[in-house]
PDB file of C-alpha atoms and ligand atoms in Angstrom:
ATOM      1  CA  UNK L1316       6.326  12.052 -10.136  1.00 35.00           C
ATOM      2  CA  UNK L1317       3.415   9.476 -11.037  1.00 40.00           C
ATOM      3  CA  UNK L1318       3.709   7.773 -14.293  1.00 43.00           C
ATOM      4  CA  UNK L1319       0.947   5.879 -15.551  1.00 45.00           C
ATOM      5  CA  UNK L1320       0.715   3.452 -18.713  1.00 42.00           C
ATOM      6  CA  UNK L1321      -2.458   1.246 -20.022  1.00 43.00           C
ATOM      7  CA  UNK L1322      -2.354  -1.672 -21.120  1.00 44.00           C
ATOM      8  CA  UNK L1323      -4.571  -3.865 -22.516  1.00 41.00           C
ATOM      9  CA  UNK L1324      -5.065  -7.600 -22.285  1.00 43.00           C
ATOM     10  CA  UNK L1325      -6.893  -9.503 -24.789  1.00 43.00           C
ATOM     11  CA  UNK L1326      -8.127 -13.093 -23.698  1.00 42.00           C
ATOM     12  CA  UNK L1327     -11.078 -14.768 -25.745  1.00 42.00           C
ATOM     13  CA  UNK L1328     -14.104 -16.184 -23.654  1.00 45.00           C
ATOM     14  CA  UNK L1329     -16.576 -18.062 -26.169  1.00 45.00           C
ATOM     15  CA  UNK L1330     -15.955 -15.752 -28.516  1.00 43.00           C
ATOM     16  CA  UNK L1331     -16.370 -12.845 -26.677  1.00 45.00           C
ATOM     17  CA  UNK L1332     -13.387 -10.742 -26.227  1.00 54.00           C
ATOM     18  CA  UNK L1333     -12.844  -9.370 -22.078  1.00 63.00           C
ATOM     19  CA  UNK L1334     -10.311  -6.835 -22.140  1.00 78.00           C
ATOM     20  CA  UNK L1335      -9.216  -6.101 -18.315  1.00 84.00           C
ATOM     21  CA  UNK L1336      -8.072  -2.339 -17.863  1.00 88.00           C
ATOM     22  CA  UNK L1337      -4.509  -2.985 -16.462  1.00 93.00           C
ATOM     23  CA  UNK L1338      -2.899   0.587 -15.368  1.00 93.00           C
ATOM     24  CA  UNK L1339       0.479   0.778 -13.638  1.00 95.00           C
ATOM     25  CA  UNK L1340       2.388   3.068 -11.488  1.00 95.00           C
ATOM     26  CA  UNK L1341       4.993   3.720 -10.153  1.00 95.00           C
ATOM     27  CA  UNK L1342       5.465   4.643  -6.274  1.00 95.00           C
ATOM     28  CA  UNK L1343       8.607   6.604  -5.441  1.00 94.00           C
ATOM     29  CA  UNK L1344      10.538   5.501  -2.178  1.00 93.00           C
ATOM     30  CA  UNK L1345      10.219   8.395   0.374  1.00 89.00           C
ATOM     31  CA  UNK L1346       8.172  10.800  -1.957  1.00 90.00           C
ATOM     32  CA  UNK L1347       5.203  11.753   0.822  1.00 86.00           C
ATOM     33  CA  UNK L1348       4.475  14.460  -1.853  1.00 84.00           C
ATOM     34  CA  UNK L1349       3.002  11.979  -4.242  1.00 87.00           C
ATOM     35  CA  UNK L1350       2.468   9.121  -2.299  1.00 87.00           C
ATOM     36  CA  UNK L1351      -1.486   8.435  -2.746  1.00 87.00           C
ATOM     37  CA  UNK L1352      -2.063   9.940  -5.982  1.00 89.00           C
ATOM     38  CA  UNK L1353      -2.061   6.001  -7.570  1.00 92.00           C
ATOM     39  CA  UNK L1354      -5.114   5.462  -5.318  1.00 94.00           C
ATOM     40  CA  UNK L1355      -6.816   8.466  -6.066  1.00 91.00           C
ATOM     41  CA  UNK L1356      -6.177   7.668  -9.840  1.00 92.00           C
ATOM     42  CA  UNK L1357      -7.310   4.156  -9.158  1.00 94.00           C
ATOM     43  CA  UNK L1358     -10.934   5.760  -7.212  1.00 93.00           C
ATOM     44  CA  UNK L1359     -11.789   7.779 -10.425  1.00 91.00           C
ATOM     45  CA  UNK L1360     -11.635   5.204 -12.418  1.00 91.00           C
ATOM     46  CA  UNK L1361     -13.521   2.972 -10.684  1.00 94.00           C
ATOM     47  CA  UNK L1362     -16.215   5.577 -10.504  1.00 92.00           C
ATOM     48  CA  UNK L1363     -16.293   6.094 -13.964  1.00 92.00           C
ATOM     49  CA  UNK L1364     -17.173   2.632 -13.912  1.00 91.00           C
ATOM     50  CA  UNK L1365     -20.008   3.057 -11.970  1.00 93.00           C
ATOM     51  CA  UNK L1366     -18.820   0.875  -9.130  1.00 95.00           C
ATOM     52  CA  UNK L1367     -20.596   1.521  -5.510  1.00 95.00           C
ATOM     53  CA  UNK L1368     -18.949   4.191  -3.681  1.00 93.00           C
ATOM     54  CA  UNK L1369     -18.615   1.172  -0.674  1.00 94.00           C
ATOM     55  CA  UNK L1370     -16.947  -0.631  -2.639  1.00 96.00           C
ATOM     56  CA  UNK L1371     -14.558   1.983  -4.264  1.00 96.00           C
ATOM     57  CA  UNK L1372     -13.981   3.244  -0.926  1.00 95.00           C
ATOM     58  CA  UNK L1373     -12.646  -0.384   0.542  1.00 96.00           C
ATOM     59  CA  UNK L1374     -10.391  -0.590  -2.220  1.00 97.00           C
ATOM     60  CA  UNK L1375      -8.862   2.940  -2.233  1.00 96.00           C
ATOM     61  CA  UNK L1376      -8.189   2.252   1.815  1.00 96.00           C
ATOM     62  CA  UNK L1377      -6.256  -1.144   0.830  1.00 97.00           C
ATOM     63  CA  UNK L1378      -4.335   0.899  -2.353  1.00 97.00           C
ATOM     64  CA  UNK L1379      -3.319   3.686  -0.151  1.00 97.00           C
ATOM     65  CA  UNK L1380      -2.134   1.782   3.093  1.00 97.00           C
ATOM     66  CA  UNK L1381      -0.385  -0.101   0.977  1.00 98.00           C
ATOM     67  CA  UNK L1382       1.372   2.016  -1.132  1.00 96.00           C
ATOM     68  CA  UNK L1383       2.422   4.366   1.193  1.00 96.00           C
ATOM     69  CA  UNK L1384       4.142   0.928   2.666  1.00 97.00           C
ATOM     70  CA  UNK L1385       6.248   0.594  -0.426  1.00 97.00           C
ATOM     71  CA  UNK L1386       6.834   4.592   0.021  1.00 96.00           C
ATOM     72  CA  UNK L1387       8.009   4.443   3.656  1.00 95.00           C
ATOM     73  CA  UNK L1388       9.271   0.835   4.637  1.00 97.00           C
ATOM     74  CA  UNK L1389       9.698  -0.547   0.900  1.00 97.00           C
ATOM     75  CA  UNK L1390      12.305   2.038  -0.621  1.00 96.00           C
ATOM     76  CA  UNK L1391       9.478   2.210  -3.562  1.00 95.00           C
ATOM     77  CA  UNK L1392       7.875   0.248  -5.987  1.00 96.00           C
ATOM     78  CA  UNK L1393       5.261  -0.639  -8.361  1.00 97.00           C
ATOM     79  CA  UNK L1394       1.615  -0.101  -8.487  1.00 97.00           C
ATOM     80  CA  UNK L1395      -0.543  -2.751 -10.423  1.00 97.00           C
ATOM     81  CA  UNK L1396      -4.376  -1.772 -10.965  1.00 97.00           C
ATOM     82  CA  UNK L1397      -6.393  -4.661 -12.704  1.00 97.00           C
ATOM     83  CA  UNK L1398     -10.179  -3.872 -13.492  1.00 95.00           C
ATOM     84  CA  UNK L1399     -12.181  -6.889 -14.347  1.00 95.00           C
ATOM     85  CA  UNK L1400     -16.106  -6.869 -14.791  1.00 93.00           C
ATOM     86  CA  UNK L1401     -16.462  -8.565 -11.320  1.00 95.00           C
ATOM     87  CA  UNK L1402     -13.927  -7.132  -9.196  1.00 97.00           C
ATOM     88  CA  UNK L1403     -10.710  -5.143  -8.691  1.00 97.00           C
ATOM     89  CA  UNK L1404      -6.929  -6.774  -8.645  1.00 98.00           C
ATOM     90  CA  UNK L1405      -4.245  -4.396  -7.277  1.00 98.00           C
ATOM     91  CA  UNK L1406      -1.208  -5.367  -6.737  1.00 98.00           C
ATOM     92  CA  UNK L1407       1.661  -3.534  -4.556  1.00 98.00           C
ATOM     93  CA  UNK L1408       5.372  -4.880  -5.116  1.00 98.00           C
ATOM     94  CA  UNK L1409       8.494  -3.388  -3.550  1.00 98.00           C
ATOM     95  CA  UNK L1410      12.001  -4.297  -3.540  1.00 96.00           C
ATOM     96  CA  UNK L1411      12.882  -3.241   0.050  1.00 97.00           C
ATOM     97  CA  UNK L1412      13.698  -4.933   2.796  1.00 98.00           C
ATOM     98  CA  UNK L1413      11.019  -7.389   3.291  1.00 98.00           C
ATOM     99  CA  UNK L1414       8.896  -8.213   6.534  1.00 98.00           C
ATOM    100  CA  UNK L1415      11.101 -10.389   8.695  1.00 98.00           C
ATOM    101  CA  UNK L1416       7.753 -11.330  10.744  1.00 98.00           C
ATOM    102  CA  UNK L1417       4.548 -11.178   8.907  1.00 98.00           C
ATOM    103  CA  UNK L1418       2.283 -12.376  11.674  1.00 98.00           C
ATOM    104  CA  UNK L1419       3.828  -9.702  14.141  1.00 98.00           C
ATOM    105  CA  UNK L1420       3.614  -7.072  11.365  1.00 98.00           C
ATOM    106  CA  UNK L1421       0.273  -7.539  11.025  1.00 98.00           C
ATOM    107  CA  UNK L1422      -1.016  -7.336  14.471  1.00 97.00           C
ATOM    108  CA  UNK L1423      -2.192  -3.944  14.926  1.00 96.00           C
ATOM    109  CA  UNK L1424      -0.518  -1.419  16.374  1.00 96.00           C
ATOM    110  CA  UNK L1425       2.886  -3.035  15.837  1.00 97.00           C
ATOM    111  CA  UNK L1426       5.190  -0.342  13.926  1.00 98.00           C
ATOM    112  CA  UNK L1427       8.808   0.738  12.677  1.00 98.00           C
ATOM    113  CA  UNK L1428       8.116   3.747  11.366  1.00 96.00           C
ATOM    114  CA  UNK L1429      11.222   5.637  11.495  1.00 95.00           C
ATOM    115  CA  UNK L1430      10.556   9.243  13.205  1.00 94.00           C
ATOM    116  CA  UNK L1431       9.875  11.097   9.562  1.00 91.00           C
ATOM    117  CA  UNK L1432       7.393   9.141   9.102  1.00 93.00           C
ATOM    118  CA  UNK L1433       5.686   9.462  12.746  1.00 94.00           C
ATOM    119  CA  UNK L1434       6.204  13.288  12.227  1.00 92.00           C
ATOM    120  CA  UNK L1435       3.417  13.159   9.477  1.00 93.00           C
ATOM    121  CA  UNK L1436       1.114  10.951  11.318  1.00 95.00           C
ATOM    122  CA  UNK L1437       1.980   7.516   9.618  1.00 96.00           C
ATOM    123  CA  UNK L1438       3.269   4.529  12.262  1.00 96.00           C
ATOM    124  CA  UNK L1439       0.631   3.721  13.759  1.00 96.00           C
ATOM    125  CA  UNK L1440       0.692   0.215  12.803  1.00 97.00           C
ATOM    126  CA  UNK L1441      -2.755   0.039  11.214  1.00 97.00           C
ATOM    127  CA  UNK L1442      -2.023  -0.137   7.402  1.00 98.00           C
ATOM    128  CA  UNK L1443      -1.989  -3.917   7.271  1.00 98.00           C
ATOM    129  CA  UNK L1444      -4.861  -4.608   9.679  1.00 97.00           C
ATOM    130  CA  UNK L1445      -6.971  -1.687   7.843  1.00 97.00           C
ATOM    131  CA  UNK L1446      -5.805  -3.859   4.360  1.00 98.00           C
ATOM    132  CA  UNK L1447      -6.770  -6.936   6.115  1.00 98.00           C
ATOM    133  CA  UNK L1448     -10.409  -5.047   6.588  1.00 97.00           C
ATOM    134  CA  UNK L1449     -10.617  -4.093   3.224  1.00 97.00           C
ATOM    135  CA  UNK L1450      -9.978  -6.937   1.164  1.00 98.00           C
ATOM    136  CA  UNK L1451     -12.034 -10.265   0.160  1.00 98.00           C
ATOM    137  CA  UNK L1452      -8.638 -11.486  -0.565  1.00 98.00           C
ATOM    138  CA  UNK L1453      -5.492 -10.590   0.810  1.00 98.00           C
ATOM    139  CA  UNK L1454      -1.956 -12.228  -0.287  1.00 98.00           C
ATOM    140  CA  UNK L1455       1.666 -10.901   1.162  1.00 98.00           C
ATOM    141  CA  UNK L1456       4.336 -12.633  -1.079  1.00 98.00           C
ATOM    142  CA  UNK L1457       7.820 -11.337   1.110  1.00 98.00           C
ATOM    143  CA  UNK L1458      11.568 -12.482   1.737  1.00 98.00           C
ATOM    144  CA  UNK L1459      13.942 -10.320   3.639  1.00 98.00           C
ATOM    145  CA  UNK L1460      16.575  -8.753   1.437  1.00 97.00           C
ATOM    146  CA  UNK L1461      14.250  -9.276  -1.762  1.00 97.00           C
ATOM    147  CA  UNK L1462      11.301  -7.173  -0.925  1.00 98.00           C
ATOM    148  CA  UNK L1463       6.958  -7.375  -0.534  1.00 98.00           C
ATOM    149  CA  UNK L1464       4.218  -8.163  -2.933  1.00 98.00           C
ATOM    150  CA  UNK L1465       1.095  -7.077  -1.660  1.00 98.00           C
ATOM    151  CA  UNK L1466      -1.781  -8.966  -3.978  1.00 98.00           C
ATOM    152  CA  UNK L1467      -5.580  -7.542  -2.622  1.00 98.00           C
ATOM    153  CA  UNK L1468      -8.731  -8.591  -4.416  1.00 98.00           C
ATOM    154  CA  UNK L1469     -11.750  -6.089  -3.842  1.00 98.00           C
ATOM    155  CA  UNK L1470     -15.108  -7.473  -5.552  1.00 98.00           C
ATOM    156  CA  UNK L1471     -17.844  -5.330  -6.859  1.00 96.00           C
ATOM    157  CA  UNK L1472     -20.693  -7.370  -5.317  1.00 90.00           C
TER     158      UNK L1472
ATOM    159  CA  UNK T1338     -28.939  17.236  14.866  1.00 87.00           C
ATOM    160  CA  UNK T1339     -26.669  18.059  11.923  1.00 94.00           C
ATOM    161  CA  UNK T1340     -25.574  21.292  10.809  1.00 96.00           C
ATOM    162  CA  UNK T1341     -24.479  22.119   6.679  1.00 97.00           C
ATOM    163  CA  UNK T1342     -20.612  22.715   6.145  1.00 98.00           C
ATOM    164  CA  UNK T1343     -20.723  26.320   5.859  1.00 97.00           C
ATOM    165  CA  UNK T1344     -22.960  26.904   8.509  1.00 97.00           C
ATOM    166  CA  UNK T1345     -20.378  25.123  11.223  1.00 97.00           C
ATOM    167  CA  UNK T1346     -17.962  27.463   9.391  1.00 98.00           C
ATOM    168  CA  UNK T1347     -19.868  30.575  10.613  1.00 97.00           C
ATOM    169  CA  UNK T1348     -21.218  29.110  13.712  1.00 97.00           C
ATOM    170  CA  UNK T1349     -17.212  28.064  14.504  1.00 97.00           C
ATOM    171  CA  UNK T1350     -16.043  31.190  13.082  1.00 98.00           C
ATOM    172  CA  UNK T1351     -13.346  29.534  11.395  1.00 98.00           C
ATOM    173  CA  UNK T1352     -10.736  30.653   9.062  1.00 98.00           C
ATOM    174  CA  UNK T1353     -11.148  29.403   5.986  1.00 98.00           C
ATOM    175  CA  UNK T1354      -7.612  27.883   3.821  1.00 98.00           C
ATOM    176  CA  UNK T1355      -9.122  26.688   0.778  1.00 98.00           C
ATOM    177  CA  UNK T1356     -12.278  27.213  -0.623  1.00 97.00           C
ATOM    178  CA  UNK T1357     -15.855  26.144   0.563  1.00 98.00           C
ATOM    179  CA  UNK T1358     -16.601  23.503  -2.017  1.00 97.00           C
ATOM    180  CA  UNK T1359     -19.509  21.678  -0.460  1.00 96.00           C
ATOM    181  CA  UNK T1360     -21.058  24.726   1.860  1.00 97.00           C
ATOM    182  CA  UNK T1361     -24.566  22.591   1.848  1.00 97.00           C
ATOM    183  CA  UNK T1362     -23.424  19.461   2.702  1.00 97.00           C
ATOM    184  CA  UNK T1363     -24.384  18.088   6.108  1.00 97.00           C
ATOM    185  CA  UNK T1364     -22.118  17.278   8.674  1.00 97.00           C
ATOM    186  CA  UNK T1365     -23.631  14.938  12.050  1.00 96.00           C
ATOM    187  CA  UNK T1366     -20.376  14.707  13.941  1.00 96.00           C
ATOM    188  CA  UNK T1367     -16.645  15.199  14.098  1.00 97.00           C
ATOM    189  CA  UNK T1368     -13.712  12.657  14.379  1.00 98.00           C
ATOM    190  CA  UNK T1369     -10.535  13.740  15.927  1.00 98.00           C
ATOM    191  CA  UNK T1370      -7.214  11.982  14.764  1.00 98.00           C
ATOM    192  CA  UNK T1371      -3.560  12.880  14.039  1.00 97.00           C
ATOM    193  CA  UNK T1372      -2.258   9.113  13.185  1.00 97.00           C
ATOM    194  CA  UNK T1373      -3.808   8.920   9.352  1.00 96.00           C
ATOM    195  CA  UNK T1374      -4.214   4.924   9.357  1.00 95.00           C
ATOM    196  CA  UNK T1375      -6.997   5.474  12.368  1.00 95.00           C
ATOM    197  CA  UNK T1376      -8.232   7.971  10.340  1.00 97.00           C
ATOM    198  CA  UNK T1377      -8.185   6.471   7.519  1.00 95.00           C
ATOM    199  CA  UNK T1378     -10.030   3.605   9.033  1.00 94.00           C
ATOM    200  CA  UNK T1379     -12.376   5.285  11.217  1.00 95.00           C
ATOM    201  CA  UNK T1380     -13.533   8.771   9.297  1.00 96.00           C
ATOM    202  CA  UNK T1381     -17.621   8.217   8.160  1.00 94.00           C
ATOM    203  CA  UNK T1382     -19.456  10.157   5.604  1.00 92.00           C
ATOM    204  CA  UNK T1383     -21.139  13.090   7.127  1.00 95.00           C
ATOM    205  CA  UNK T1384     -17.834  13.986   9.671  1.00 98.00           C
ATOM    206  CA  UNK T1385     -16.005  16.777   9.829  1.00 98.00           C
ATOM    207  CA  UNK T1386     -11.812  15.982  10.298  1.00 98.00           C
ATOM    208  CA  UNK T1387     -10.197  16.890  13.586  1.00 98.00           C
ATOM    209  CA  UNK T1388      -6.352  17.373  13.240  1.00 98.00           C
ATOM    210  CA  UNK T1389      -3.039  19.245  13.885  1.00 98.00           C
ATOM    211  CA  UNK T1390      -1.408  17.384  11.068  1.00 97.00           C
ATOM    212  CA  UNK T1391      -0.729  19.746   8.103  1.00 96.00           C
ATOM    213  CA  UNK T1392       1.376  17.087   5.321  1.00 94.00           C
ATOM    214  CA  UNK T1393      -0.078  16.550   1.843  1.00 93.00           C
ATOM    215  CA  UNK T1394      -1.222  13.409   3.065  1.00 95.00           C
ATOM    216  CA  UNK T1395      -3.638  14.998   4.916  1.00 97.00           C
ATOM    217  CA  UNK T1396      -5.134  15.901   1.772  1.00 96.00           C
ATOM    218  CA  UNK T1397      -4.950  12.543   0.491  1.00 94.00           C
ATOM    219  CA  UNK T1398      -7.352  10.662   3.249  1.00 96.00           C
ATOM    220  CA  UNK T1399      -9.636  13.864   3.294  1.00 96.00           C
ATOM    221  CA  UNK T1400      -9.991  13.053   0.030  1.00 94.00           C
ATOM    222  CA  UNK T1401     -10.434   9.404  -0.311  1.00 92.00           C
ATOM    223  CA  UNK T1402     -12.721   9.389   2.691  1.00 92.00           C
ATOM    224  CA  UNK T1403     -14.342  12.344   1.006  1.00 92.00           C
ATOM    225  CA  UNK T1404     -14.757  14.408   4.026  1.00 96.00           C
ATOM    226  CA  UNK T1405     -16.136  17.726   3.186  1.00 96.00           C
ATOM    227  CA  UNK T1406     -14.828  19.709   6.221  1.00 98.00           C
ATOM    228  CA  UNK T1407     -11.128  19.247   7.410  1.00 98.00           C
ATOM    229  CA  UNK T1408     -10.641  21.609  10.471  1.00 98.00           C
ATOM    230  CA  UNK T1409      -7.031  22.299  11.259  1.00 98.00           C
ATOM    231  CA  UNK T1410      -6.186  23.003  14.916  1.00 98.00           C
ATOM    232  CA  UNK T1411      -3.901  25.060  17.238  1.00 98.00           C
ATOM    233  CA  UNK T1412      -3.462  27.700  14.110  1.00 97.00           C
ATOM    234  CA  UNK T1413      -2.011  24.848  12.219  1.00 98.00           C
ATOM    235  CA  UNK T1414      -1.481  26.701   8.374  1.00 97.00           C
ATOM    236  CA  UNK T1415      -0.853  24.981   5.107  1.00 97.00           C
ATOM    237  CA  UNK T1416       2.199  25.239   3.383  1.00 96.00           C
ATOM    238  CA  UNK T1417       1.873  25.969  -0.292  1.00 95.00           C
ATOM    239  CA  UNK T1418       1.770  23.090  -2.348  1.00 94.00           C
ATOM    240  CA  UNK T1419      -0.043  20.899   0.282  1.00 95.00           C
ATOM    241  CA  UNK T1420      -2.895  24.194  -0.364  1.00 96.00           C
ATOM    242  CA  UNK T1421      -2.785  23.666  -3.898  1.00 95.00           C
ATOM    243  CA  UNK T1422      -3.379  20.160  -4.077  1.00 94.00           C
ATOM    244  CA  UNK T1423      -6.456  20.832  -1.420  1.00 96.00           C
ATOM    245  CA  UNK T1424      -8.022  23.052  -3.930  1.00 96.00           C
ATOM    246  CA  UNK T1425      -7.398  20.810  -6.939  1.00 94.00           C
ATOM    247  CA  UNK T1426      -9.247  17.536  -4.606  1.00 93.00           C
ATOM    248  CA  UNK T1427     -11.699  20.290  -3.805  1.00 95.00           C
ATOM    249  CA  UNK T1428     -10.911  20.029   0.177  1.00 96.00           C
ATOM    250  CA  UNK T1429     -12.413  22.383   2.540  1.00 98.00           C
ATOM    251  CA  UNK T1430      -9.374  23.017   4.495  1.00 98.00           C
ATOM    252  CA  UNK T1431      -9.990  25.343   7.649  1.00 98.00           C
ATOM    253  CA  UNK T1432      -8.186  26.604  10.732  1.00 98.00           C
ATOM    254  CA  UNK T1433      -8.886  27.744  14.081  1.00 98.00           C
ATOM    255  CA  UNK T1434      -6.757  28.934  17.312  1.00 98.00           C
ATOM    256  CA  UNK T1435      -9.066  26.602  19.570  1.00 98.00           C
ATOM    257  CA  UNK T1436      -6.887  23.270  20.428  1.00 98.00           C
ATOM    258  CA  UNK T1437      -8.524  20.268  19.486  1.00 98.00           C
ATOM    259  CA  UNK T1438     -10.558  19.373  22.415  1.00 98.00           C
ATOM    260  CA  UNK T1439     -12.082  22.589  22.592  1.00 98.00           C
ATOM    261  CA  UNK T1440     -12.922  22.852  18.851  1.00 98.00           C
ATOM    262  CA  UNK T1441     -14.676  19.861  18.985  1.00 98.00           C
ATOM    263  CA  UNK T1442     -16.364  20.754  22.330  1.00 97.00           C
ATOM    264  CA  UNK T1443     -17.923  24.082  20.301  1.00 97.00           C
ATOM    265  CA  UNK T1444     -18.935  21.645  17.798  1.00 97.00           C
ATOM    266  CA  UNK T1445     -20.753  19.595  19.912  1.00 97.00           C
ATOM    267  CA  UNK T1446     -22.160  22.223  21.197  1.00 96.00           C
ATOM    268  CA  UNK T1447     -23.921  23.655  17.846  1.00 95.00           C
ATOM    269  CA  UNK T1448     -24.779  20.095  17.183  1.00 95.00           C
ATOM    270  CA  UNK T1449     -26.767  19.743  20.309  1.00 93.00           C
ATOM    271  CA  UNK T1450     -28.634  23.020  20.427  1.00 88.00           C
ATOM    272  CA  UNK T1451     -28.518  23.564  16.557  1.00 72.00           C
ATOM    273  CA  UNK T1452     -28.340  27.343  17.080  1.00 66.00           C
ATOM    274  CA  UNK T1453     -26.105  28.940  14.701  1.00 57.00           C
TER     275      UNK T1453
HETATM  276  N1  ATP J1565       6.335  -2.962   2.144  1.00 73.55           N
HETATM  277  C1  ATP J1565       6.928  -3.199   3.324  1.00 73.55           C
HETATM  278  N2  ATP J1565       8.271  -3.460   3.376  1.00 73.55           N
HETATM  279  C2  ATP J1565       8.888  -3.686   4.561  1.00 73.55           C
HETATM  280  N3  ATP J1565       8.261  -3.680   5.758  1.00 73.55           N
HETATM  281  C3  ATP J1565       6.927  -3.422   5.768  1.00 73.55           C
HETATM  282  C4  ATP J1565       6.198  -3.178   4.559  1.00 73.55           C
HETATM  283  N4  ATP J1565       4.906  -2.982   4.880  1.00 73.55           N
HETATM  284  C5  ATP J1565       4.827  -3.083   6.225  1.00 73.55           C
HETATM  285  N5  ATP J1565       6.031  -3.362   6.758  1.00 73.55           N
HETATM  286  C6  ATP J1565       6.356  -3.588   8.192  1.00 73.55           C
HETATM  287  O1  ATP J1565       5.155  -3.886   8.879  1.00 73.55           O
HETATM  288  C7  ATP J1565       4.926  -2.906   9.903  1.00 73.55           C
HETATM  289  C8  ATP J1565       3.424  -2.686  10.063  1.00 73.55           C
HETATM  290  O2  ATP J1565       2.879  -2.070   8.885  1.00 73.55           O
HETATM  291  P1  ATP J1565       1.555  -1.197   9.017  1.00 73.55           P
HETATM  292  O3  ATP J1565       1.221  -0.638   7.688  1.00 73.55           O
HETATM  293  O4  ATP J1565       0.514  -2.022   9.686  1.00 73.55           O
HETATM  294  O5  ATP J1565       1.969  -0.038  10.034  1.00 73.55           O
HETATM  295  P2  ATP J1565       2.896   1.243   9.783  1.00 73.55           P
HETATM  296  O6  ATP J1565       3.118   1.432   8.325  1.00 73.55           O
HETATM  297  O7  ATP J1565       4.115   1.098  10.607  1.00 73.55           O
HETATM  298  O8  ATP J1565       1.985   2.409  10.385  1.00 73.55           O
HETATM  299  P3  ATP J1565       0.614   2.983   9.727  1.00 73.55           P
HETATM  300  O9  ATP J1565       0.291   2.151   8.534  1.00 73.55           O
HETATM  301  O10 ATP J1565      -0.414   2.870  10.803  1.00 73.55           O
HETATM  302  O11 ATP J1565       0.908   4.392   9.367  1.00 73.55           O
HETATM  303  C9  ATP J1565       5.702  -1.693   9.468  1.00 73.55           C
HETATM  304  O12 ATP J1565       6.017  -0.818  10.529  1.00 73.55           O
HETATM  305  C10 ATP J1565       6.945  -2.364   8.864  1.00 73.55           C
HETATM  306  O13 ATP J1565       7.809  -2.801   9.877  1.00 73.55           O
HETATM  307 MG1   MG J1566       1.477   1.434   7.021  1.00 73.55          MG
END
């Protein structure tokens, strides 16, 4: 199941309060079922924004390839979505295994999706290069044995 | 030459899953693809989806690449809940007994004489 909670942040700015929409979610480790519907959430809410559909479309890509990471190599995780007036935060943070080799795990076509996951047409070792497409900013925060903090930045212009 | 949703549906004579949600909308070409990331990354506005992959994620990249026409392959069926959540994203989700290479060589075809 997908939970959701909002939260709000207040920070001042000469006087003028900013409140970023913060939503969170929570991915389930092996749930295919569900695995997606955080994006999804995240690309009607940026719509209702009136972001460009470019734009929302990038970021979606990014939120999906990388949560259905935490789904299939990250035993689960969180789901971060922060909305300021400029651009979109989303952060992705698992507490699998961790990427032993980040450079090699990013180089396209490089995958160890076990056979489950090849069965529905995942392992093809494009999530992280598609991310890498995506994003104006990319961060991977990971340790083997601790787990993987995907942090991408999306701007609206 | 492009060709609307539902009249590739006639023209294909293919068996519709879902509903027909966007029967006007316009397709140009398909994309073929059964590994989602390549879809995922590849899949344009104004293509109809290729595939012999049935999962729910299917519905999930349809839907965030907003593809209007998802064409199933080989007789490939949906299984229950992966139908429902196609109709709640408002997915056309069809099927046909051509394999893919030959659906998308009838496809091609309408495309390039535009007969229906
Ligand atoms: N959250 C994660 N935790 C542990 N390992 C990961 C994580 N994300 C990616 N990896 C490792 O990096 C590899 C490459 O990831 P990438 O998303 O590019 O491809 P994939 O998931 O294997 O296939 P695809 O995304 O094309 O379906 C994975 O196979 C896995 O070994
Ligand atoms: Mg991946």
């Amino acid at each position: 199941m997908l939970r959701s909670a909002i939260r709000s942040r207040t920070s001042r700015e000469g006087g003028c309060a900013i409140e970023p929409l913060v939503r969170q979610y929570e991915i389930r480790a092996n749930d295919f079922t569900h695995a997606g519907e955080a994006s999804s959430s995240m690309k009607k809410s940026l719509s209702r924004l009136g972001v460009k559909a470019e734009v929302i479309k990038r970021a979606a890509i990014a939120m999906y390839e990388a949560e259905i990471n935490a789904v299939i190599h990250g035993h689960g995780g969180m789901a971060e979505v922060t909305v300021f007036p400029e651009k979109v935060v989303i952060v992705i943070e698992d507490h699998g295994p961790g990427i032993p080799d980040l450079d090699q795990a990013m180089v396209a076509g490089w995958s160890t999706a076990p056979d489950i996951a090849r069965e529905m047409g995942f392992g093809a070792g494009m999530g992280l290069p598609n991310i890498k497409k995506n994003c104006d900013e990319l961060k991977i925060d990971t340790k083997v044995g601790e787990g993987t903090k995907v942090t991408m930045e999306v701007r609206f212009t | 030459m492009s060709k609307s949703v539902s009249d590739i549906i006639s023209a294909m004579n293919l068996n519709v899953l879902t509903d027909v949600y966007r029967p006007d909308e316009m397709i140009e070409k398909g994309y073929a693809g059964d590994m989602l990331s390549h879809v995922m990354a590849h899949l344009q506005t104004g293509e109809c989806w290729f595939t012999i992959l049935n999962s729910m994620n299917v519905i999930a990249v349809a839907s965030l690449n907003e593809c209007p026409l998802v064409i199933l392959t080989e007789d490939v069926v949906l299984q229950e809940p992966v139908m429902e959540k196609a109709k709640m994203e408002e997915i056309c989700v069809c099927n046909t007994s051509l394999d893919t290479y030959s659906a998308c060589a009838v496809l091609q075809g309408i495309l390039d004489t535009g007969e229906v």
